[in-house]
Short mmCIF file of C-alpha atoms in Angstrom, two decimals:
data_model
loop_
_atom_site.label_atom_id
_atom_site.label_comp_id
_atom_site.label_asym_id
_atom_site.label_seq_id
_atom_site.Cartn_x
_atom_site.Cartn_y
_atom_site.Cartn_z
CA MET A 1 9.96 -3.68 -38.68
CA PRO A 2 7.86 -5.25 -35.92
CA ARG A 3 4.66 -7.10 -36.75
CA PHE A 4 1.80 -7.92 -34.40
CA LEU A 5 -1.15 -10.30 -34.78
CA VAL A 6 -4.53 -9.09 -33.55
CA GLY A 7 -7.85 -10.87 -32.92
CA ASP A 8 -11.20 -9.09 -32.60
CA GLU A 9 -14.74 -9.57 -31.28
CA LEU A 10 -16.07 -10.91 -34.61
CA GLY A 11 -13.45 -13.63 -35.01
CA ASN A 12 -11.16 -11.80 -37.45
CA ILE A 13 -7.40 -12.23 -37.23
CA LYS A 14 -5.30 -9.40 -38.63
CA SER A 15 -1.66 -8.44 -38.83
CA ILE A 16 -0.28 -4.97 -38.35
CA LYS A 17 3.23 -4.20 -39.51
CA TYR A 18 4.98 -1.00 -38.46
CA ASP A 19 7.79 0.38 -40.64
CA PRO A 20 9.48 3.42 -39.05
CA ALA A 21 11.42 4.08 -42.26
CA SER A 22 8.32 4.32 -44.45
CA GLN A 23 7.80 7.57 -46.33
CA GLU A 24 4.03 7.11 -46.38
CA THR A 25 1.67 9.15 -44.21
CA SER A 26 0.85 5.99 -42.27
CA LYS A 27 3.85 3.89 -41.33
CA SER A 28 1.75 0.82 -40.54
CA VAL A 29 0.08 -1.73 -42.80
CA LEU A 30 -3.04 -3.60 -41.65
CA LYS A 31 -3.89 -6.90 -43.31
CA THR A 32 -6.70 -9.40 -42.68
CA LEU A 33 -5.36 -12.95 -42.36
CA HIS A 34 -8.63 -14.66 -41.40
CA ASP A 35 -12.16 -13.39 -41.99
CA GLY A 36 -14.45 -14.53 -39.20
CA THR A 37 -17.39 -12.21 -39.83
CA ALA A 38 -19.54 -15.09 -41.12
CA THR A 39 -19.84 -16.51 -37.61
CA GLY A 40 -19.78 -13.13 -35.83
CA ARG A 41 -19.50 -12.70 -32.08
CA THR A 42 -20.17 -16.37 -31.36
CA LYS A 43 -16.58 -17.08 -32.46
CA GLY A 44 -14.95 -13.88 -31.27
CA ILE A 45 -11.24 -14.21 -30.53
CA GLN A 46 -10.46 -14.27 -26.81
CA LYS A 47 -6.83 -15.46 -26.86
CA LEU A 48 -4.04 -15.97 -29.42
CA ALA A 49 -0.80 -17.95 -29.19
CA LEU A 50 2.01 -18.40 -31.72
CA ASN A 51 4.53 -21.21 -31.92
CA SER A 52 7.37 -21.88 -34.33
CA ALA A 53 8.56 -25.47 -34.66
CA ALA A 54 10.55 -27.20 -37.41
CA GLY A 55 10.49 -24.03 -39.52
CA GLU A 56 6.68 -23.88 -39.49
CA LYS A 57 4.61 -21.27 -37.70
CA LYS A 58 1.35 -22.28 -36.10
CA LEU A 59 -1.18 -19.80 -34.74
CA SER A 60 -3.72 -20.92 -32.14
CA ALA A 61 -6.94 -19.06 -31.35
CA ALA A 62 -9.44 -19.50 -28.52
CA HIS A 63 -13.00 -18.49 -29.43
CA ALA A 64 -15.97 -17.21 -27.45
CA ASN A 65 -18.01 -20.35 -28.18
CA GLY A 66 -15.44 -22.64 -26.53
CA ALA A 67 -13.69 -23.69 -29.73
CA VAL A 68 -9.91 -23.72 -30.15
CA SER A 69 -8.47 -23.46 -33.66
CA ILE A 70 -4.96 -24.02 -34.88
CA PHE A 71 -3.77 -22.51 -38.16
CA SER A 72 -0.65 -22.82 -40.24
CA LEU A 73 0.79 -19.35 -40.92
CA ASN A 74 2.27 -19.44 -44.41
CA GLU A 75 5.06 -17.25 -45.76
CA ASP A 76 2.54 -15.26 -47.82
CA ASP A 77 0.64 -14.35 -44.63
CA GLN A 78 -2.21 -16.75 -45.29
CA LEU A 79 -3.79 -18.81 -42.52
CA GLU A 80 -4.71 -22.42 -43.25
CA LEU A 81 -6.96 -24.15 -40.73
CA LEU A 82 -5.38 -27.39 -39.54
CA HIS A 83 -7.64 -28.49 -36.68
CA GLU A 84 -10.42 -27.23 -34.47
CA TRP A 85 -11.84 -28.73 -31.29
CA LYS A 86 -14.27 -27.74 -28.55
CA GLU A 87 -13.70 -27.31 -24.83
CA THR A 88 -16.86 -29.04 -23.62
CA ARG A 89 -16.52 -27.96 -19.96
CA ILE A 90 -17.02 -24.24 -20.65
CA ARG A 91 -20.42 -22.57 -20.23
CA ALA A 92 -21.90 -19.56 -22.00
CA ASP A 93 -21.03 -17.16 -19.17
CA GLN A 94 -17.39 -18.30 -19.03
CA SER A 95 -14.39 -17.51 -21.17
CA PHE A 96 -10.80 -18.44 -21.97
CA ILE A 97 -8.26 -16.67 -19.76
CA GLY A 98 -5.14 -18.50 -20.95
CA LEU A 99 -3.73 -19.92 -24.19
CA ALA A 100 -0.16 -21.03 -24.84
CA ALA A 101 1.65 -23.06 -27.49
CA SER A 102 4.86 -24.93 -26.80
CA GLY A 103 6.43 -27.65 -28.90
CA GLY A 104 3.60 -29.61 -30.47
CA SER A 105 1.09 -28.86 -27.69
CA ILE A 106 -1.52 -26.18 -27.15
CA PHE A 107 -2.62 -25.37 -23.60
CA SER A 108 -5.92 -23.63 -22.89
CA CYS A 109 -7.52 -22.59 -19.61
CA THR A 110 -10.95 -21.14 -18.82
CA THR A 111 -12.37 -19.04 -15.99
CA ASN A 112 -13.94 -22.15 -14.43
CA GLY A 113 -10.57 -23.92 -14.25
CA ALA A 114 -10.93 -26.25 -17.25
CA LEU A 115 -7.33 -26.88 -18.33
CA LEU A 116 -6.70 -28.71 -21.61
CA MET A 117 -3.48 -29.87 -23.25
CA SER A 118 -3.93 -30.69 -26.94
CA THR A 119 -1.02 -32.33 -28.78
CA LEU A 120 -0.74 -32.49 -32.56
CA LYS A 121 0.64 -35.51 -34.31
CA ASN A 122 3.86 -34.98 -36.24
CA ASP A 123 2.08 -35.07 -39.59
CA ASN A 124 -0.75 -32.79 -38.32
CA SER A 125 -3.20 -35.62 -39.00
CA GLY A 126 -4.83 -35.59 -35.58
CA VAL A 127 -4.96 -34.21 -32.06
CA SER A 128 -4.88 -35.94 -28.68
CA HIS A 129 -6.17 -34.30 -25.51
CA LYS A 130 -5.42 -34.42 -21.79
CA LEU A 131 -7.72 -32.83 -19.20
CA ALA A 132 -7.01 -31.25 -15.83
CA ALA A 133 -9.16 -29.36 -13.34
CA LEU A 134 -8.12 -26.19 -11.52
CA PRO A 135 -10.01 -23.93 -9.09
CA SER A 136 -12.79 -21.79 -10.58
CA ARG A 137 -13.14 -17.99 -10.69
CA LEU A 138 -9.78 -17.62 -12.42
CA CYS A 139 -8.78 -14.35 -14.09
CA ASP A 140 -5.43 -15.15 -15.70
CA TRP A 141 -3.28 -18.19 -16.52
CA ARG A 142 0.29 -18.28 -17.85
CA LEU A 143 2.66 -21.01 -19.03
CA SER A 144 6.39 -20.76 -18.33
CA HIS A 145 8.87 -20.40 -21.20
CA ASP A 146 9.92 -24.06 -20.93
CA ARG A 147 6.37 -25.34 -20.25
CA GLN A 148 7.58 -27.02 -17.03
CA THR A 149 5.27 -24.90 -14.86
CA PHE A 150 2.19 -22.71 -15.10
CA ALA A 151 0.69 -20.08 -12.81
CA TYR A 152 -2.76 -18.63 -12.24
CA GLY A 153 -4.70 -16.25 -10.01
CA GLY A 154 -8.26 -15.03 -9.69
CA ASP A 155 -11.15 -13.76 -7.60
CA GLU A 156 -10.47 -15.11 -4.09
CA VAL A 157 -7.89 -17.36 -5.72
CA GLU A 158 -4.30 -16.76 -4.60
CA VAL A 159 -1.44 -16.79 -7.11
CA SER A 160 -0.44 -20.42 -7.53
CA LEU A 161 2.41 -22.29 -9.23
CA TRP A 162 1.97 -25.80 -10.65
CA ASP A 163 4.13 -28.51 -12.16
CA THR A 164 2.71 -29.01 -15.66
CA GLU A 165 3.43 -32.71 -15.97
CA ARG A 166 1.98 -33.53 -12.55
CA ALA A 167 -1.12 -31.42 -13.23
CA PHE A 168 -2.09 -33.81 -16.02
CA THR A 169 -1.31 -36.94 -13.98
CA SER A 170 -4.36 -38.82 -12.75
CA PRO A 171 -4.94 -38.90 -8.96
CA SER A 172 -4.36 -42.65 -8.87
CA GLU A 173 -0.93 -42.24 -10.48
CA THR A 174 -0.04 -39.44 -8.05
CA ALA A 175 -0.98 -41.63 -5.09
CA ALA A 176 1.06 -44.51 -6.49
CA THR A 177 4.24 -42.41 -6.49
CA GLY A 178 3.87 -41.84 -2.75
CA THR A 179 4.51 -38.10 -3.04
CA PRO A 180 2.25 -36.06 -0.76
CA ALA A 181 0.64 -33.00 -2.30
CA ASN A 182 2.01 -30.66 0.38
CA GLY A 183 5.57 -31.94 0.17
CA GLY A 184 5.31 -33.90 3.42
CA LYS A 185 4.96 -30.84 5.68
CA LYS A 186 2.15 -30.41 8.17
CA ARG A 187 -0.18 -27.62 7.12
CA LYS A 188 -3.63 -26.39 7.85
CA GLN A 189 -6.33 -27.94 5.69
CA SER A 190 -6.89 -24.63 3.87
CA ASP A 191 -3.16 -24.40 3.06
CA ALA A 192 -2.81 -27.95 1.73
CA LEU A 193 -1.56 -27.97 -1.85
CA PHE A 194 -3.41 -29.73 -4.64
CA PRO A 195 -1.71 -32.65 -6.40
CA GLY A 196 0.64 -31.01 -8.90
CA GLU A 197 0.65 -27.67 -7.08
CA VAL A 198 4.17 -26.54 -6.17
CA TRP A 199 3.58 -23.24 -4.37
CA ARG A 200 0.71 -20.99 -3.38
CA ALA A 201 0.81 -17.37 -2.27
CA LYS A 202 -0.50 -16.16 1.05
CA ASN A 203 -2.70 -13.11 1.47
CA VAL A 204 -1.06 -9.87 2.57
CA GLN A 205 -1.43 -8.78 6.17
CA ASN A 206 -4.67 -7.25 7.44
CA ASP A 207 -5.22 -3.53 6.92
CA PHE A 208 -4.79 -0.86 9.62
CA LEU A 209 -8.25 -1.69 10.99
CA GLY A 210 -7.30 -5.33 11.35
CA LEU A 211 -9.63 -6.39 8.54
CA ARG A 212 -8.80 -9.08 6.02
CA GLN A 213 -7.90 -7.72 2.60
CA PRO A 214 -9.84 -9.22 -0.32
CA VAL A 215 -7.99 -11.45 -2.77
CA HIS A 216 -8.61 -10.48 -6.37
CA ASN A 217 -5.72 -11.15 -8.74
CA THR A 218 -6.68 -9.80 -12.17
CA CYS A 219 -3.53 -10.64 -14.14
CA LEU A 220 -0.04 -12.09 -13.77
CA THR A 221 3.12 -12.90 -15.68
CA TYR A 222 6.47 -14.64 -15.25
CA LEU A 223 9.35 -12.23 -14.71
CA SER A 224 12.50 -14.23 -15.48
CA PRO A 225 13.17 -17.67 -16.95
CA SER A 226 14.10 -20.39 -14.48
CA THR A 227 14.99 -24.02 -14.97
CA SER A 228 13.86 -24.90 -11.45
CA THR A 229 10.23 -25.87 -11.06
CA SER A 230 10.02 -24.54 -7.49
CA GLN A 231 11.98 -21.30 -8.00
CA GLN A 232 10.06 -18.72 -10.00
CA HIS A 233 9.58 -14.96 -10.03
CA LEU A 234 6.01 -13.80 -10.64
CA LEU A 235 4.30 -10.43 -10.95
CA ALA A 236 0.56 -10.09 -10.29
CA GLY A 237 -1.90 -7.18 -10.58
CA THR A 238 -4.95 -6.75 -8.37
CA ARG A 239 -8.40 -5.20 -8.53
CA LEU A 240 -7.22 -2.68 -5.91
CA GLY A 241 -4.64 -1.36 -8.41
CA ASP A 242 -1.57 -2.83 -6.70
CA MET A 243 1.24 -4.87 -8.23
CA ARG A 244 2.71 -7.71 -6.18
CA ARG A 245 6.05 -9.36 -6.88
CA TYR A 246 6.61 -12.93 -5.69
CA ASP A 247 9.75 -15.01 -5.29
CA THR A 248 8.70 -18.58 -4.55
CA ARG A 249 11.96 -19.18 -2.66
CA SER A 250 11.24 -16.36 -0.20
CA GLY A 251 8.05 -17.51 1.41
CA ARG A 252 4.44 -17.12 0.35
CA ARG A 253 3.86 -13.40 0.77
CA PRO A 254 4.99 -10.83 -1.81
CA VAL A 255 8.64 -9.76 -1.65
CA ALA A 256 7.52 -6.35 -2.93
CA GLU A 257 4.17 -4.60 -3.22
CA PHE A 258 3.73 -1.57 -5.47
CA LYS A 259 0.70 0.44 -4.46
CA GLY A 260 -1.68 2.34 -6.72
CA ILE A 261 -0.28 1.41 -10.13
CA GLY A 262 -3.74 0.83 -11.63
CA LYS A 263 -5.40 4.22 -11.28
CA VAL A 264 -8.89 3.33 -12.56
CA GLY A 265 -10.66 0.06 -11.74
CA GLY A 266 -7.47 -1.79 -10.83
CA VAL A 267 -4.88 -3.44 -13.05
CA ARG A 268 -6.23 -4.80 -16.34
CA THR A 269 -3.21 -6.53 -17.85
CA VAL A 270 0.53 -6.84 -17.34
CA GLU A 271 3.35 -7.92 -19.65
CA LYS A 272 7.06 -8.32 -18.94
CA GLY A 273 9.31 -6.11 -21.08
CA PHE A 274 12.52 -7.26 -22.73
CA SER A 275 14.67 -5.20 -20.35
CA GLU A 276 15.51 -6.92 -17.07
CA TYR A 277 13.50 -4.64 -14.78
CA GLU A 278 10.79 -3.50 -17.19
CA ALA A 279 7.07 -4.30 -17.17
CA PHE A 280 4.09 -2.75 -18.95
CA VAL A 281 0.73 -2.32 -17.25
CA SER A 282 -2.73 -1.09 -18.25
CA ASP A 283 -5.72 -0.32 -16.05
CA HIS A 284 -9.49 -0.13 -16.66
CA GLY A 285 -9.25 3.55 -17.55
CA SER A 286 -7.08 4.75 -20.41
CA ASN A 287 -3.66 4.40 -18.81
CA VAL A 288 -0.69 2.38 -20.03
CA TYR A 289 2.50 2.59 -17.98
CA ALA A 290 6.06 1.34 -18.07
CA ILE A 291 7.04 0.14 -14.59
CA ASP A 292 10.55 0.00 -13.10
CA LEU A 293 10.50 -3.24 -11.11
CA ARG A 294 13.51 -2.19 -9.02
CA ASN A 295 11.45 0.32 -7.06
CA GLY A 296 7.90 -0.12 -8.36
CA ASN A 297 7.70 3.42 -9.71
CA ILE A 298 6.03 4.41 -12.98
CA ALA A 299 8.91 5.17 -15.35
CA TYR A 300 6.62 6.83 -17.89
CA GLY A 301 3.08 6.70 -19.22
CA TYR A 302 1.69 7.03 -22.72
CA LYS A 303 -0.37 10.12 -23.43
CA GLY A 304 -3.30 10.59 -25.76
CA LEU A 305 -5.08 7.30 -25.06
CA SER A 306 -8.87 7.37 -25.07
CA GLY A 307 -9.83 3.76 -24.39
CA THR A 308 -8.95 0.88 -22.10
CA ALA A 309 -6.07 -1.24 -23.39
CA SER A 310 -7.41 -4.77 -23.00
CA SER A 311 -4.26 -6.41 -24.39
CA LEU A 312 -0.57 -5.49 -24.60
CA ALA A 313 2.06 -7.09 -26.84
CA VAL A 314 5.76 -6.43 -26.32
CA SER A 315 8.52 -6.74 -28.90
CA PRO A 316 12.21 -5.87 -28.38
CA THR A 317 11.71 -2.44 -29.96
CA HIS A 318 8.01 -1.53 -29.72
CA LEU A 319 4.82 -2.05 -27.73
CA ALA A 320 1.38 -2.66 -29.26
CA SER A 321 -1.93 -2.15 -27.48
CA ALA A 322 -5.44 -3.26 -28.45
CA SER A 323 -8.09 -0.96 -26.99
CA ILE A 324 -11.85 -0.99 -26.65
CA ASP A 325 -12.04 2.33 -28.54
CA ARG A 326 -11.30 0.28 -31.71
CA TYR A 327 -7.73 1.48 -32.07
CA ILE A 328 -4.56 -0.56 -32.34
CA ARG A 329 -1.66 1.59 -31.19
CA ILE A 330 2.07 1.20 -31.73
CA HIS A 331 4.16 2.69 -28.93
CA SER A 332 7.85 3.45 -28.64
CA VAL A 333 9.82 1.81 -25.82
CA VAL A 334 12.49 3.73 -23.91
CA PRO A 335 15.26 1.86 -22.01
CA LEU A 336 15.16 2.31 -18.26
CA PRO A 337 18.04 4.22 -16.63
CA ASP A 338 21.04 2.29 -15.32
CA LYS A 339 20.53 3.64 -11.80
CA VAL A 340 17.29 3.45 -9.85
CA GLY A 341 15.46 6.77 -9.75
CA GLN A 342 17.61 8.37 -12.43
CA HIS A 343 15.77 10.87 -14.65
CA LEU A 344 14.77 9.74 -18.14
CA ASP A 345 15.74 12.16 -20.90
CA LYS A 346 12.84 10.98 -23.07
CA LYS A 347 9.71 8.93 -22.57
CA GLY A 348 7.65 6.50 -24.62
CA THR A 349 5.13 7.91 -27.06
CA VAL A 350 2.34 6.71 -29.32
CA LEU A 351 3.94 6.39 -32.77
CA GLU A 352 0.94 5.19 -34.73
CA ARG A 353 -2.73 4.43 -34.21
CA VAL A 354 -4.82 2.37 -36.58
CA PHE A 355 -8.62 2.39 -36.48
CA VAL A 356 -10.39 -0.92 -37.00
CA THR A 357 -14.12 -1.37 -37.50
CA THR A 358 -14.51 -3.99 -34.75
CA ILE A 359 -13.17 -3.97 -31.20
CA PRO A 360 -9.76 -5.69 -30.99
CA THR A 361 -9.59 -8.14 -28.10
CA VAL A 362 -6.05 -9.52 -28.09
CA ALA A 363 -2.65 -8.70 -29.60
CA ILE A 364 0.57 -10.74 -29.72
CA TRP A 365 4.03 -10.20 -31.22
CA ASP A 366 4.93 -12.42 -34.17
CA GLN A 367 8.29 -13.36 -32.54
CA VAL A 368 10.37 -12.23 -35.53
CA GLN A 369 13.43 -10.32 -34.37
CA ASP A 370 13.89 -6.93 -35.97
CA ILE A 371 17.01 -6.40 -38.05
CA ALA A 372 18.75 -3.19 -37.01
CA LEU A 373 19.44 -1.15 -40.11
CA VAL A 374 22.42 1.18 -40.08
CA SER A 375 21.51 4.68 -41.22
CA ASP A 376 23.40 6.51 -43.92
CA GLU A 377 24.76 8.92 -41.35
CA GLU A 378 26.18 6.09 -39.26
CA GLU A 379 27.77 4.49 -42.34
CA GLU A 380 29.32 7.80 -43.32
CA GLY A 381 30.68 8.24 -39.80
CA GLU A 382 32.24 4.77 -39.89
CA ASP A 383 33.95 5.60 -43.19
CA ILE A 384 35.51 8.72 -41.66
CA TRP A 385 36.89 6.78 -38.70
CA GLN A 386 38.24 4.04 -40.96
CA GLY A 387 40.05 6.64 -43.05
CA MET A 388 41.85 8.18 -40.05
CA LYS A 389 45.31 7.00 -39.02
CA ASN A 390 46.27 5.98 -35.52
CA VAL A 391 48.41 8.39 -33.48
CA GLY A 392 52.06 7.65 -34.05
CA GLU A 393 51.39 5.67 -37.22
CA GLU A 394 54.05 6.11 -39.89
CA THR A 395 53.02 7.92 -43.08
#
């Protein structure tokens, strides 16, 4: 029974729980956890992040006015506000493009490169902050699973990988360690790495006319966990509709480039699936696809969508999408074939759609693993097998 948390343009936070075994007409239950209509669009939800530590769940929210809130998510699905602070470096025409929670810290990043690490005290009595500055014109920012690194990309900003701890180290401390920003190698001035930057992508080769191709990375995600700071696998989507896969050990250019995945307006968002070679992508039209990362082909697409999916949330069994047509959709997920290019017997479908009165802006999975229930038919089948005797067994 997967559950997803959804934020909307008026600052509301809701949960949607999908029960495939329900006998009701609608198999999903929508519940409002936080009512933000009093403040309206000024505190619209732009990003959500969930973290579980010491048996307590904390939900973080980044708002349109530059505020970041952290709530305690109780067992009765009630949100209790613990702390709220303001990112003072953000302007009215800028927004949050990244939010992550790990351990006792919340990381936030804005389009103008204002990176903030906020750490809660053990008793939740206060918050301490550390600031860092990144390039501007960013479109997406992601934190690794172990918070050791983060990655970003943007408009004329190449995909870049950073060491988290070094990013928040002051320049004077970095100079004192004697570690050059570019690792001691001679590079052109434009290729020199920033202090804390581990790796930076290089633009693809010029087109068939010899013209430089524009750099516009719209979204990115980590593909597989890695304990090495300098060895990461990244997947980025572009305004041209292409997907680019990077292996930081194999140079600076993409190790694979999948053309034309985003059919309308380029790639809007990308999320890694729970299968090894699975990723989910939406564009600026009404397309949501499952991508096979082994060959870059579209494994299947979801039919019947009428609005752009601005946010995707993946669970082990289902996919949720938040769309600008004011629908939250629950999709089925089909395992990819064992062999590349093998035909799929069935494809993912839209299982449920729930209309909400305000436009949903972001959706995340609540990180609770589903418990696989054994059907009556399966139990009956097990009983039959248990009652049979082995061949050659004495009677």
